[in-house]
Amino acid sequence: MSETFKITKEFRFEIAHLLDGHDGKCQNLHGHGYVLQVELTDILCSEGPKEGMVFDFGDLKEIVEQEIVLPMDHSFIYDTRSERESKIAQVLIECHSKVYGVPFRTTAELIAQHIFKRLKQNNLPISAVRLWESAHSFCEYRP
Ligand SMILES: [Zn+2]
């Protein structure tokens, strides 16, 4: 029986969004300084340059920056199913501003799930994603 270890790396990025149809202030365009924690769970590598590691923190940083931080940071994330959000995105695209379209409402919960799935496709032994929308509110997605 091999012991498993968990490792976590943290990232930060800014995103603008709104929640179309929300019954409060989140229906307005606003932004968050998101904090993302990516948690990996695995047995330790038994040989070679990564011996004694679950995963090389440097490699994890590279993958998360390429797959998540670069495309999302300083973008307007929007629900492609929403006419109102798509209209705003269209104006931004015309003004050469960065957008990130997704086919779901851009809540912390669903963005966390999206990040998890996107990283899972990169064969990471990912076990959870925690996404802070503010200093006091976060979602953990752990399927
Ligand atoms: Zn928000």
Short mmCIF file of C-alpha atoms and ligand atoms in Angstrom, two decimals:
data_model
loop_
_atom_site.label_atom_id
_atom_site.label_comp_id
_atom_site.label_asym_id
_atom_site.label_seq_id
_atom_site.Cartn_x
_atom_site.Cartn_y
_atom_site.Cartn_z
CA MET A 1 0.00 0.00 0.00
CA SER A 2 1.43 3.35 -1.04
CA GLU A 3 0.78 6.54 0.87
CA THR A 4 -0.72 9.44 -1.00
CA PHE A 5 0.25 13.07 -0.49
CA LYS A 6 -1.58 16.28 -1.35
CA ILE A 7 0.16 19.34 -2.72
CA THR A 8 -1.41 22.72 -3.46
CA LYS A 9 -0.25 25.69 -5.49
CA GLU A 10 -1.87 29.11 -5.45
CA PHE A 11 -2.43 31.57 -8.30
CA ARG A 12 -3.99 35.02 -8.64
CA PHE A 13 -5.74 36.74 -11.50
CA GLU A 14 -8.32 39.44 -12.19
CA ILE A 15 -11.56 38.85 -14.09
CA ALA A 16 -14.52 41.06 -14.90
CA HIS A 17 -18.01 39.55 -15.09
CA LEU A 18 -21.66 39.97 -14.28
CA LEU A 19 -24.47 37.56 -13.54
CA ASP A 20 -27.32 38.15 -15.96
CA GLY A 21 -30.64 37.72 -14.19
CA HIS A 22 -29.19 37.94 -10.69
CA ASP A 23 -31.57 39.43 -8.13
CA GLY A 24 -28.90 41.66 -6.57
CA LYS A 25 -25.87 43.79 -7.33
CA CYS A 26 -24.06 40.97 -9.21
CA GLN A 27 -26.19 41.69 -12.30
CA ASN A 28 -23.91 44.72 -12.82
CA LEU A 29 -20.50 44.57 -14.45
CA HIS A 30 -17.82 44.20 -11.76
CA GLY A 31 -14.58 42.40 -11.14
CA HIS A 32 -12.82 40.11 -8.70
CA GLY A 33 -9.22 39.49 -7.75
CA TYR A 34 -9.53 35.70 -7.81
CA VAL A 35 -7.28 33.41 -5.83
CA LEU A 36 -7.05 29.89 -7.22
CA GLN A 37 -5.69 26.88 -5.36
CA VAL A 38 -5.02 23.75 -7.36
CA GLU A 39 -4.71 20.61 -5.25
CA LEU A 40 -3.07 17.42 -6.55
CA THR A 41 -3.21 14.02 -4.82
CA ASP A 42 -0.93 11.13 -5.74
CA ILE A 43 1.70 8.72 -4.53
CA LEU A 44 5.29 9.96 -4.63
CA CYS A 45 7.40 9.53 -7.71
CA SER A 46 9.82 6.69 -6.87
CA GLU A 47 12.74 7.43 -9.17
CA GLY A 48 14.35 9.90 -11.54
CA PRO A 49 14.55 13.70 -11.30
CA LYS A 50 11.10 13.95 -9.63
CA GLU A 51 11.79 11.30 -6.95
CA GLY A 52 10.00 12.07 -3.69
CA MET A 53 7.53 14.45 -5.36
CA VAL A 54 3.80 14.20 -6.06
CA PHE A 55 4.36 16.64 -8.92
CA ASP A 56 7.01 19.24 -9.63
CA PHE A 57 5.69 22.63 -8.41
CA GLY A 58 7.49 24.29 -11.32
CA ASP A 59 5.75 22.06 -13.88
CA LEU A 60 2.39 22.64 -12.16
CA LYS A 61 2.95 26.40 -12.32
CA GLU A 62 3.70 26.22 -16.04
CA ILE A 63 0.58 24.15 -16.83
CA VAL A 64 -1.82 26.29 -14.75
CA GLU A 65 -0.41 29.54 -16.13
CA GLN A 66 -0.70 28.29 -19.71
CA GLU A 67 -4.16 26.71 -19.38
CA ILE A 68 -5.91 29.03 -16.92
CA VAL A 69 -4.11 32.24 -15.94
CA LEU A 70 -3.01 33.39 -19.42
CA PRO A 71 -6.40 33.02 -21.12
CA MET A 72 -8.47 34.27 -18.16
CA ASP A 73 -6.43 37.04 -16.49
CA HIS A 74 -7.75 40.57 -17.16
CA SER A 75 -10.54 39.22 -19.35
CA PHE A 76 -14.28 39.68 -19.33
CA ILE A 77 -15.68 36.21 -18.67
CA TYR A 78 -19.20 35.80 -19.97
CA ASP A 79 -21.97 33.31 -20.46
CA THR A 80 -22.27 32.77 -24.22
CA ARG A 81 -25.95 31.78 -23.72
CA SER A 82 -26.81 35.24 -22.33
CA GLU A 83 -27.80 37.85 -24.89
CA ARG A 84 -26.95 40.71 -22.52
CA GLU A 85 -23.49 39.35 -21.66
CA SER A 86 -22.76 38.47 -25.30
CA LYS A 87 -23.61 42.04 -26.34
CA ILE A 88 -21.04 43.43 -23.89
CA ALA A 89 -18.49 40.87 -25.08
CA GLN A 90 -19.10 41.89 -28.70
CA VAL A 91 -18.35 45.56 -27.89
CA LEU A 92 -15.18 44.52 -26.06
CA ILE A 93 -14.05 42.33 -28.99
CA GLU A 94 -14.61 45.27 -31.35
CA CYS A 95 -12.47 47.39 -29.00
CA HIS A 96 -9.72 44.72 -29.03
CA SER A 97 -10.30 43.83 -25.40
CA LYS A 98 -9.89 40.35 -23.93
CA VAL A 99 -12.93 38.12 -23.45
CA TYR A 100 -13.41 34.53 -22.29
CA GLY A 101 -16.69 32.92 -23.28
CA VAL A 102 -18.14 29.92 -21.44
CA PRO A 103 -21.46 28.12 -21.88
CA PHE A 104 -22.53 28.59 -18.25
CA ARG A 105 -23.28 31.26 -15.63
CA THR A 106 -20.00 32.69 -14.33
CA THR A 107 -20.43 31.89 -10.64
CA ALA A 108 -17.42 30.91 -8.51
CA GLU A 109 -18.87 27.39 -8.36
CA LEU A 110 -19.08 26.87 -12.12
CA ILE A 111 -15.77 28.62 -12.88
CA ALA A 112 -14.10 26.32 -10.31
CA GLN A 113 -15.65 23.28 -12.02
CA HIS A 114 -14.53 24.57 -15.44
CA ILE A 115 -10.95 25.06 -14.21
CA PHE A 116 -10.92 21.57 -12.69
CA LYS A 117 -12.10 19.96 -15.95
CA ARG A 118 -9.65 21.92 -18.08
CA LEU A 119 -6.71 20.91 -15.87
CA LYS A 120 -7.90 17.29 -15.70
CA GLN A 121 -7.56 17.14 -19.49
CA ASN A 122 -3.84 17.83 -19.00
CA ASN A 123 -3.45 14.54 -17.09
CA LEU A 124 -2.80 16.24 -13.77
CA PRO A 125 -3.64 14.10 -10.69
CA ILE A 126 -5.98 16.90 -9.64
CA SER A 127 -8.22 16.31 -6.63
CA ALA A 128 -9.71 19.74 -5.90
CA VAL A 129 -9.89 23.34 -6.99
CA ARG A 130 -10.57 26.16 -4.55
CA LEU A 131 -11.51 29.50 -6.03
CA TRP A 132 -11.73 32.65 -3.88
CA GLU A 133 -13.91 35.39 -5.28
CA SER A 134 -13.11 37.67 -2.36
CA ALA A 135 -11.08 37.44 0.83
CA HIS A 136 -14.05 35.85 2.59
CA SER A 137 -15.86 33.80 -0.07
CA PHE A 138 -14.63 30.76 -1.91
CA CYS A 139 -15.90 27.62 -3.61
CA GLU A 140 -14.26 24.23 -3.41
CA TYR A 141 -14.92 21.82 -6.27
CA ARG A 142 -13.94 18.28 -5.33
CA PRO A 143 -15.86 15.74 -7.44
ZN ZN B 1 -18.95 38.68 -9.08
#
